[in-house]
Structure formats: C-alpha cells, structure tokens
Amino acid sequence: MNEIQALILGLVQGLTEYLPVSSSGHLTIGQELLGVTSDDNLIFDVVVHVATVLSTLVILWKEVVWLLAGMLKLKWNDEMKYAVNILVSMIPVGIVGVFFKDTIEDIFGSGLLIVGICLLMTASLLAFSYYYVRFFNVLLSYINRIEQRLNMMYLRYSTEIAHFHVRLVSKIDRQYLLSLYIFVKSKLTIFALKVVHIIKIIVYKPKQKATIGMKDAFIIGLAQAIAVLPGLSRSGSTIATGLLLGNDKAKLAQFSFLMVIPPIMGEALLDALKAMKHGTEAVAGDISMTALACGFIAAFVSGCAACQWMVNVVKKGKLIYFAYYCVIIGLLAIVSSIVK
C-alpha cells in the first residue's frame, strides 16, 4: 500500500465510520478498486480505527469531559447512569466480537456480493425508520382532525338531544322525526369518537424520550452487534433503532457516537493481536510509516468532519438520503461481483 492508497482509504474510513453507509463495506469496495489486500496490512486497519476514535473525542470533548467528571465523583448520578448504559450497550457486540466475529466472516465472507446485500439491508433499515416516524405522524394528524370535527358535531347536537328527551311522545310528527334523527346521529357521533379514541391509543406515538434508558441502550447495542457484517452500517443501525424506540434525536446521535468508541478500540485491539500472531512482517506488511501517517491524518480529519456533520443530520432527521445512496452503491457492488 502506497501513500496515495493509504490517503484514499483513510478518507473513506473517517467519512463512512460516522455516516450511516458502513465503513467496513466501503473499505472493502475501496480495497477492491485500489487492489489492496487488507489481510497483508492489518496494522493499517488499527491505525485508521484509532484515528476515528480520536476524532470522536475531539468533536464530543465536552460530553466526554462531562461524563468523566461525573464518574469521578463515584456517585449514582446522571453521568454514572450514562456510563452504565454505554457498558450495557457493549454487551451484545462484545460477545459477538470476541466469540463469533471470525466465524461470521468465515461463513458470509467479505466480498463485494455480501457487501452489496448488506448495504441494501442498511438502506432498508434507514428507510423504514424514516417512513415509520413519518407515517405515524401523518396518521395521527388525520385522526386528530377527525376527532375535532366529531367533537364539534356533538356539541352542535347536544341542545337538540336535550330537547328530544324532555318531549312527550304524544304523536309522531315531522319535528319528532327530526329530533329522532338528530338523536341517532349524535349517538353515532359518540360511537365514532370512541372508535377514534381507541385508534389513537393503538397508533399513539409517545413523545421523544429525554434520556436513553438501560433497556433501550441494550436494544441499540443489539443493533450494533448485528452490524459486524461488512456493509451493515454501525451508526445507521444504532441511530435507526434508537429513532424507532422514540429517543430524542440529539441525545441519540451523541450516545450512538460515544457508544462505538469501546467497540472500535476493541476491534483495533483484536486486529493488532491477529497481526501479531502472523509475525512482524504481517504487522508492517508492505506499508511504510509515511503511508500509515497519511492514512491516520486522513481518517482523523475526515472523521472529525463526518462526526460533526452527522450530529446535525440526525437532529434534522434526514437519514433517508443515505438510504438512497446505500441502494445505489449496494446494487453496483452486487452487479460488479456478478460480472467479475
């Protein structure tokens, strides 16, 4: 791997680690295009992963300082709860990473075909989380309008209903039939209101949660564990899952990026240990220190930009555009694997 290749792959790693498009999938595509064999340069993977972790610490330094300062108080405060939630989210990915990662890679491989399929899965998850929230918001808006109209109808008929009850049924005349009609219509209105109320209970979407609880942290961690396959986005899986659970967008983006720090460092450690087992040559591969430096700087700078930008994107809820992108790249990867 030369300096230009390292620079390009470093940029790819830094940008795609935080964008919901799968860094591992894009690295696989980049290595295929550049003719780089990742197994011969495991140290490069370690270096760029460390660079992306540092970029997170730089962008979210206020949150990191707040977290560490609170933990040092050794009290069960908000900071300690937050740290425990991060630890809880690490349980699934820790089990998968330590015991099953190599097995999963052996079964599914890491070629362009599996990358393309997983990118389509990432696109599906992003699209589902986007349209799920959008659909229920629109549905609740229509239900609220119907409920408002029914309430107005009921109020309009209430005086007529009272008049009907006090009337003696002495004879059936036009006025009586009109009152009876209004009475029946009002009862149907009440019934319709009850039906609407039941529908609202069924489709009711609670307000966004102010904080991420332990249960949600574990479920988001499960989503992260599934994303060990190349092409399944770690940030996309965790953010989309968190949105489906009803978590606040800003808090979710922060939690999602902080929770990936330990797994990224763990993955880098596993890669380093794997490289050590292959001996000194495998650690260094055919990459120079200059190329490593280029990859590190590129991953760090692009990681900072991507992390900051992604926090703002999640707040605005614009993840659907990444779904479109994943579909295009996923289909191209699948076609390329078949043609090749």
mmCIF file of N, CA and C in Angstrom, residues 165-260:
data_model
loop_
_atom_site.group_PDB
_atom_site.id
_atom_site.type_symbol
_atom_site.label_atom_id
_atom_site.label_comp_id
_atom_site.label_asym_id
_atom_site.label_seq_id
_atom_site.Cartn_x
_atom_site.Cartn_y
_atom_site.Cartn_z
ATOM 1 N N HIS A 165 -85.273 14.663 24.741
ATOM 2 C CA HIS A 165 -85.529 13.909 25.970
ATOM 3 C C HIS A 165 -86.719 14.471 26.755
ATOM 4 N N VAL A 166 -86.940 15.788 26.715
ATOM 5 C CA VAL A 166 -87.998 16.375 27.515
ATOM 6 C C VAL A 166 -89.355 16.306 26.814
ATOM 7 N N ARG A 167 -89.323 15.998 25.520
ATOM 8 C CA ARG A 167 -90.572 15.927 24.775
ATOM 9 C C ARG A 167 -91.347 14.667 25.122
ATOM 10 N N LEU A 168 -92.667 14.819 25.217
ATOM 11 C CA LEU A 168 -93.521 13.654 25.442
ATOM 12 C C LEU A 168 -93.862 13.030 24.087
ATOM 13 N N VAL A 169 -93.812 11.740 24.058
ATOM 14 C CA VAL A 169 -94.121 11.055 22.797
ATOM 15 C C VAL A 169 -95.636 10.974 22.666
ATOM 16 N N SER A 170 -96.253 12.072 22.315
ATOM 17 C CA SER A 170 -97.699 12.112 22.154
ATOM 18 C C SER A 170 -98.122 11.744 20.734
ATOM 19 N N LYS A 171 -97.329 12.194 19.800
ATOM 20 C CA LYS A 171 -97.619 11.842 18.413
ATOM 21 C C LYS A 171 -96.333 11.915 17.595
ATOM 22 N N ILE A 172 -96.335 11.190 16.538
ATOM 23 C CA ILE A 172 -95.171 11.186 15.636
ATOM 24 C C ILE A 172 -95.425 12.228 14.553
ATOM 25 N N ASP A 173 -94.689 13.321 14.640
ATOM 26 C CA ASP A 173 -94.796 14.364 13.628
ATOM 27 C C ASP A 173 -93.424 14.642 13.017
ATOM 28 N N ARG A 174 -93.375 15.625 12.160
ATOM 29 C CA ARG A 174 -92.118 15.953 11.466
ATOM 30 C C ARG A 174 -91.051 16.405 12.443
ATOM 31 N N GLN A 175 -91.438 17.204 13.427
ATOM 32 C CA GLN A 175 -90.475 17.696 14.411
ATOM 33 C C GLN A 175 -89.906 16.544 15.236
ATOM 34 N N TYR A 176 -90.807 15.598 15.556
ATOM 35 C CA TYR A 176 -90.358 14.439 16.332
ATOM 36 C C TYR A 176 -89.339 13.620 15.537
ATOM 37 N N LEU A 177 -89.632 13.347 14.269
ATOM 38 C CA LEU A 177 -88.720 12.572 13.420
ATOM 39 C C LEU A 177 -87.378 13.288 13.248
ATOM 40 N N LEU A 178 -87.443 14.617 13.137
ATOM 41 C CA LEU A 178 -86.201 15.375 13.016
ATOM 42 C C LEU A 178 -85.366 15.255 14.285
ATOM 43 N N SER A 179 -86.051 15.344 15.440
ATOM 44 C CA SER A 179 -85.338 15.192 16.708
ATOM 45 C C SER A 179 -84.763 13.795 16.857
ATOM 46 N N LEU A 180 -85.562 12.799 16.418
ATOM 47 C CA LEU A 180 -85.073 11.418 16.474
ATOM 48 C C LEU A 180 -83.846 11.232 15.594
ATOM 49 N N TYR A 181 -83.901 11.842 14.419
ATOM 50 C CA TYR A 181 -82.751 11.776 13.501
ATOM 51 C C TYR A 181 -81.503 12.384 14.134
ATOM 52 N N ILE A 182 -81.681 13.544 14.757
ATOM 53 C CA ILE A 182 -80.546 14.215 15.410
ATOM 54 C C ILE A 182 -80.028 13.378 16.574
ATOM 55 N N PHE A 183 -80.963 12.776 17.301
ATOM 56 C CA PHE A 183 -80.576 11.943 18.438
ATOM 57 C C PHE A 183 -79.718 10.747 17.982
ATOM 58 N N VAL A 184 -80.193 10.043 16.944
ATOM 59 C CA VAL A 184 -79.446 8.889 16.419
ATOM 60 C C VAL A 184 -78.087 9.327 15.893
ATOM 61 N N LYS A 185 -78.078 10.441 15.184
ATOM 62 C CA LYS A 185 -76.818 10.929 14.621
ATOM 63 C C LYS A 185 -75.827 11.297 15.730
ATOM 64 N N SER A 186 -76.345 11.865 16.804
ATOM 65 C CA SER A 186 -75.458 12.221 17.918
ATOM 66 C C SER A 186 -74.878 10.971 18.582
ATOM 67 N N LYS A 187 -75.735 9.929 18.714
ATOM 68 C CA LYS A 187 -75.242 8.683 19.297
ATOM 69 C C LYS A 187 -74.167 8.046 18.417
ATOM 70 N N LEU A 188 -74.378 8.099 17.100
ATOM 71 C CA LEU A 188 -73.366 7.588 16.174
ATOM 72 C C LEU A 188 -72.087 8.416 16.271
ATOM 73 N N THR A 189 -72.249 9.709 16.489
ATOM 74 C CA THR A 189 -71.079 10.581 16.655
ATOM 75 C C THR A 189 -70.292 10.185 17.899
ATOM 76 N N ILE A 190 -71.014 9.911 18.991
ATOM 77 C CA ILE A 190 -70.346 9.472 20.228
ATOM 78 C C ILE A 190 -69.610 8.152 19.993
ATOM 79 N N PHE A 191 -70.287 7.237 19.280
ATOM 80 C CA PHE A 191 -69.657 5.944 18.974
ATOM 81 C C PHE A 191 -68.396 6.150 18.126
ATOM 82 N N ALA A 192 -68.491 7.037 17.136
ATOM 83 C CA ALA A 192 -67.332 7.311 16.278
ATOM 84 C C ALA A 192 -66.184 7.907 17.087
ATOM 85 N N LEU A 193 -66.535 8.780 18.044
ATOM 86 C CA LEU A 193 -65.493 9.364 18.901
ATOM 87 C C LEU A 193 -64.776 8.289 19.713
ATOM 88 N N LYS A 194 -65.534 7.311 20.207
ATOM 89 C CA LYS A 194 -64.926 6.223 20.973
ATOM 90 C C LYS A 194 -64.006 5.376 20.092
ATOM 91 N N VAL A 195 -64.446 5.127 18.857
ATOM 92 C CA VAL A 195 -63.617 4.368 17.915
ATOM 93 C C VAL A 195 -62.320 5.114 17.621
ATOM 94 N N VAL A 196 -62.436 6.416 17.381
ATOM 95 C CA VAL A 196 -61.252 7.238 17.106
ATOM 96 C C VAL A 196 -60.305 7.227 18.301
ATOM 97 N N HIS A 197 -60.883 7.293 19.496
ATOM 98 C CA HIS A 197 -60.066 7.272 20.708
ATOM 99 C C HIS A 197 -59.284 5.955 20.825
ATOM 100 N N ILE A 198 -59.936 4.857 20.495
ATOM 101 C CA ILE A 198 -59.266 3.542 20.531
ATOM 102 C C ILE A 198 -58.142 3.495 19.499
ATOM 103 N N ILE A 199 -58.416 4.020 18.295
ATOM 104 C CA ILE A 199 -57.386 4.046 17.243
ATOM 105 C C ILE A 199 -56.192 4.879 17.683
ATOM 106 N N LYS A 200 -56.477 5.999 18.340
ATOM 107 C CA LYS A 200 -55.380 6.848 18.824
ATOM 108 C C LYS A 200 -54.518 6.112 19.840
ATOM 109 N N ILE A 201 -55.147 5.324 20.685
ATOM 110 C CA ILE A 201 -54.387 4.553 21.676
ATOM 111 C C ILE A 201 -53.488 3.529 20.981
ATOM 112 N N ILE A 202 -54.016 2.902 19.911
ATOM 113 C CA ILE A 202 -53.264 1.867 19.203
ATOM 114 C C ILE A 202 -52.056 2.455 18.477
ATOM 115 N N VAL A 203 -52.276 3.569 17.777
ATOM 116 C CA VAL A 203 -51.195 4.135 16.946
ATOM 117 C C VAL A 203 -50.461 5.265 17.656
ATOM 118 N N TYR A 204 -50.803 5.505 18.900
ATOM 119 C CA TYR A 204 -50.178 6.623 19.616
ATOM 120 C C TYR A 204 -48.674 6.476 19.676
ATOM 121 N N LYS A 205 -47.986 7.520 19.292
ATOM 122 C CA LYS A 205 -46.522 7.552 19.350
ATOM 123 C C LYS A 205 -46.121 8.502 20.474
ATOM 124 N N PRO A 206 -45.533 7.988 21.540
ATOM 125 C CA PRO A 206 -45.185 8.844 22.677
ATOM 126 C C PRO A 206 -44.154 9.901 22.313
ATOM 127 N N LYS A 207 -44.086 10.914 23.113
ATOM 128 C CA LYS A 207 -43.089 11.956 22.896
ATOM 129 C C LYS A 207 -41.686 11.371 22.989
ATOM 130 N N GLN A 208 -40.746 12.034 22.305
ATOM 131 C CA GLN A 208 -39.372 11.557 22.326
ATOM 132 C C GLN A 208 -38.841 11.517 23.754
ATOM 133 N N LYS A 209 -38.150 10.431 24.063
ATOM 134 C CA LYS A 209 -37.616 10.259 25.407
ATOM 135 C C LYS A 209 -36.459 11.233 25.641
ATOM 136 N N ALA A 210 -36.471 11.859 26.799
ATOM 137 C CA ALA A 210 -35.429 12.841 27.122
ATOM 138 C C ALA A 210 -34.079 12.166 27.334
ATOM 139 N N THR A 211 -34.108 10.955 27.899
ATOM 140 C CA THR A 211 -32.866 10.215 28.144
ATOM 141 C C THR A 211 -32.999 8.788 27.610
ATOM 142 N N ILE A 212 -31.865 8.183 27.325
ATOM 143 C CA ILE A 212 -31.841 6.809 26.838
ATOM 144 C C ILE A 212 -31.711 5.875 28.037
ATOM 145 N N GLY A 213 -32.716 5.030 28.231
ATOM 146 C CA GLY A 213 -32.726 4.117 29.361
ATOM 147 C C GLY A 213 -31.873 2.882 29.118
ATOM 148 N N MET A 214 -31.747 2.066 30.151
ATOM 149 C CA MET A 214 -30.911 0.872 30.073
ATOM 150 C C MET A 214 -31.463 -0.134 29.058
ATOM 151 N N LYS A 215 -32.784 -0.272 29.043
ATOM 152 C CA LYS A 215 -33.411 -1.203 28.106
ATOM 153 C C LYS A 215 -33.136 -0.786 26.669
ATOM 154 N N ASP A 216 -33.323 0.502 26.371
ATOM 155 C CA ASP A 216 -33.060 0.998 25.018
ATOM 156 C C ASP A 216 -31.587 0.873 24.664
ATOM 157 N N ALA A 217 -30.720 1.117 25.635
ATOM 158 C CA ALA A 217 -29.282 1.000 25.393
ATOM 159 C C ALA A 217 -28.923 -0.424 24.973
ATOM 160 N N PHE A 218 -29.543 -1.406 25.624
ATOM 161 C CA PHE A 218 -29.253 -2.805 25.283
ATOM 162 C C PHE A 218 -29.770 -3.140 23.885
ATOM 163 N N ILE A 219 -30.975 -2.656 23.555
ATOM 164 C CA ILE A 219 -31.541 -2.927 22.230
ATOM 165 C C ILE A 219 -30.696 -2.261 21.145
ATOM 166 N N ILE A 220 -30.259 -1.032 21.397
ATOM 167 C CA ILE A 220 -29.380 -0.351 20.444
ATOM 168 C C ILE A 220 -28.055 -1.114 20.322
ATOM 169 N N GLY A 221 -27.582 -1.672 21.447
ATOM 170 C CA GLY A 221 -26.373 -2.492 21.417
ATOM 171 C C GLY A 221 -26.553 -3.743 20.575
ATOM 172 N N LEU A 222 -27.752 -4.338 20.614
ATOM 173 C CA LEU A 222 -28.046 -5.498 19.759
ATOM 174 C C LEU A 222 -27.930 -5.123 18.286
ATOM 175 N N ALA A 223 -28.449 -3.947 17.938
ATOM 176 C CA ALA A 223 -28.354 -3.471 16.553
ATOM 177 C C ALA A 223 -26.901 -3.291 16.141
ATOM 178 N N GLN A 224 -26.083 -2.797 17.078
ATOM 179 C CA GLN A 224 -24.661 -2.618 16.789
ATOM 180 C C GLN A 224 -23.964 -3.962 16.593
ATOM 181 N N ALA A 225 -24.362 -4.977 17.371
ATOM 182 C CA ALA A 225 -23.756 -6.300 17.267
ATOM 183 C C ALA A 225 -24.054 -6.941 15.914
ATOM 184 N N ILE A 226 -25.267 -6.703 15.397
ATOM 185 C CA ILE A 226 -25.640 -7.264 14.102
ATOM 186 C C ILE A 226 -24.818 -6.635 12.975
ATOM 187 N N ALA A 227 -24.347 -5.415 13.207
ATOM 188 C CA ALA A 227 -23.632 -4.672 12.166
ATOM 189 C C ALA A 227 -22.172 -5.072 12.029
ATOM 190 N N VAL A 228 -21.796 -6.275 12.478
ATOM 191 C CA VAL A 228 -20.411 -6.732 12.293
ATOM 192 C C VAL A 228 -20.154 -7.139 10.851
ATOM 193 N N LEU A 229 -21.213 -7.413 10.107
ATOM 194 C CA LEU A 229 -21.050 -7.789 8.704
ATOM 195 C C LEU A 229 -20.652 -6.574 7.876
ATOM 196 N N PRO A 230 -19.729 -6.737 6.928
ATOM 197 C CA PRO A 230 -19.332 -5.607 6.077
ATOM 198 C C PRO A 230 -20.486 -5.162 5.190
ATOM 199 N N GLY A 231 -20.848 -3.910 5.287
ATOM 200 C CA GLY A 231 -21.977 -3.392 4.523
ATOM 201 C C GLY A 231 -23.138 -3.002 5.413
ATOM 202 N N LEU A 232 -23.199 -3.570 6.616
ATOM 203 C CA LEU A 232 -24.200 -3.161 7.595
ATOM 204 C C LEU A 232 -23.617 -2.017 8.423
ATOM 205 N N SER A 233 -24.221 -0.859 8.318
ATOM 206 C CA SER A 233 -23.672 0.319 8.979
ATOM 207 C C SER A 233 -23.888 0.285 10.487
ATOM 208 N N ARG A 234 -22.811 0.487 11.229
ATOM 209 C CA ARG A 234 -22.916 0.511 12.689
ATOM 210 C C ARG A 234 -23.688 1.738 13.147
ATOM 211 N N SER A 235 -23.328 2.913 12.636
ATOM 212 C CA SER A 235 -24.036 4.129 13.045
ATOM 213 C C SER A 235 -25.465 4.131 12.515
ATOM 214 N N GLY A 236 -25.658 3.628 11.285
ATOM 215 C CA GLY A 236 -27.002 3.565 10.725
ATOM 216 C C GLY A 236 -27.908 2.657 11.526
ATOM 217 N N SER A 237 -27.386 1.492 11.934
ATOM 218 C CA SER A 237 -28.182 0.533 12.700
ATOM 219 C C SER A 237 -28.559 1.086 14.071
ATOM 220 N N THR A 238 -27.581 1.694 14.755
ATOM 221 C CA THR A 238 -27.846 2.193 16.110
ATOM 222 C C THR A 238 -28.778 3.409 16.092
ATOM 223 N N ILE A 239 -28.562 4.324 15.153
ATOM 224 C CA ILE A 239 -29.385 5.536 15.099
ATOM 225 C C ILE A 239 -30.816 5.191 14.672
ATOM 226 N N ALA A 240 -30.954 4.351 13.649
ATOM 227 C CA ALA A 240 -32.288 3.970 13.188
ATOM 228 C C ALA A 240 -33.052 3.233 14.282
ATOM 229 N N THR A 241 -32.379 2.340 14.995
ATOM 230 C CA THR A 241 -33.024 1.606 16.088
ATOM 231 C C THR A 241 -33.455 2.557 17.195
ATOM 232 N N GLY A 242 -32.583 3.493 17.537
ATOM 233 C CA GLY A 242 -32.910 4.473 18.568
ATOM 234 C C GLY A 242 -34.099 5.344 18.186
ATOM 235 N N LEU A 243 -34.199 5.713 16.911
ATOM 236 C CA LEU A 243 -35.337 6.513 16.451
ATOM 237 C C LEU A 243 -36.632 5.714 16.539
ATOM 238 N N LEU A 244 -36.574 4.432 16.179
ATOM 239 C CA LEU A 244 -37.757 3.583 16.265
ATOM 240 C C LEU A 244 -38.218 3.409 17.709
ATOM 241 N N LEU A 245 -37.274 3.492 18.646
ATOM 242 C CA LEU A 245 -37.609 3.365 20.062
ATOM 243 C C LEU A 245 -38.128 4.674 20.651
ATOM 244 N N GLY A 246 -38.094 5.746 19.853
ATOM 245 C CA GLY A 246 -38.651 7.018 20.298
ATOM 246 C C GLY A 246 -37.696 7.897 21.074
ATOM 247 N N ASN A 247 -36.393 7.726 20.855
ATOM 248 C CA ASN A 247 -35.416 8.537 21.592
ATOM 249 C C ASN A 247 -35.202 9.892 20.925
ATOM 250 N N ASP A 248 -34.830 10.864 21.729
ATOM 251 C CA ASP A 248 -34.540 12.209 21.247
ATOM 252 C C ASP A 248 -33.386 12.171 20.249
ATOM 253 N N LYS A 249 -33.536 12.854 19.130
ATOM 254 C CA LYS A 249 -32.562 12.763 18.042
ATOM 255 C C LYS A 249 -31.173 13.257 18.451
ATOM 256 N N ALA A 250 -31.126 14.407 19.116
ATOM 257 C CA ALA A 250 -29.832 14.969 19.508
ATOM 258 C C ALA A 250 -29.126 14.070 20.520
ATOM 259 N N LYS A 251 -29.870 13.607 21.533
ATOM 260 C CA LYS A 251 -29.280 12.725 22.536
ATOM 261 C C LYS A 251 -28.865 11.391 21.919
ATOM 262 N N LEU A 252 -29.628 10.927 20.947
ATOM 263 C CA LEU A 252 -29.343 9.657 20.294
ATOM 264 C C LEU A 252 -28.051 9.725 19.491
ATOM 265 N N ALA A 253 -27.847 10.818 18.761
ATOM 266 C CA ALA A 253 -26.628 10.971 17.974
ATOM 267 C C ALA A 253 -25.405 10.965 18.887
ATOM 268 N N GLN A 254 -25.495 11.696 19.986
ATOM 269 C CA GLN A 254 -24.395 11.745 20.949
ATOM 270 C C GLN A 254 -24.109 10.363 21.530
ATOM 271 N N PHE A 255 -25.162 9.669 21.956
ATOM 272 C CA PHE A 255 -24.987 8.339 22.550
ATOM 273 C C PHE A 255 -24.438 7.345 21.536
ATOM 274 N N SER A 256 -24.947 7.418 20.316
ATOM 275 C CA SER A 256 -24.518 6.488 19.267
ATOM 276 C C SER A 256 -23.030 6.617 18.974
ATOM 277 N N PHE A 257 -22.518 7.842 18.954
ATOM 278 C CA PHE A 257 -21.103 8.036 18.635
ATOM 279 C C PHE A 257 -20.192 7.729 19.820
ATOM 280 N N LEU A 258 -20.695 7.957 21.034
ATOM 281 C CA LEU A 258 -19.892 7.629 22.207
ATOM 282 C C LEU A 258 -19.849 6.124 22.457
ATOM 283 N N MET A 259 -20.951 5.434 22.186
ATOM 284 C CA MET A 259 -21.014 4.008 22.465
ATOM 285 C C MET A 259 -20.147 3.178 21.519
ATOM 286 N N VAL A 260 -19.777 3.759 20.364
ATOM 287 C CA VAL A 260 -18.961 2.985 19.415
ATOM 288 C C VAL A 260 -17.470 3.062 19.742
#
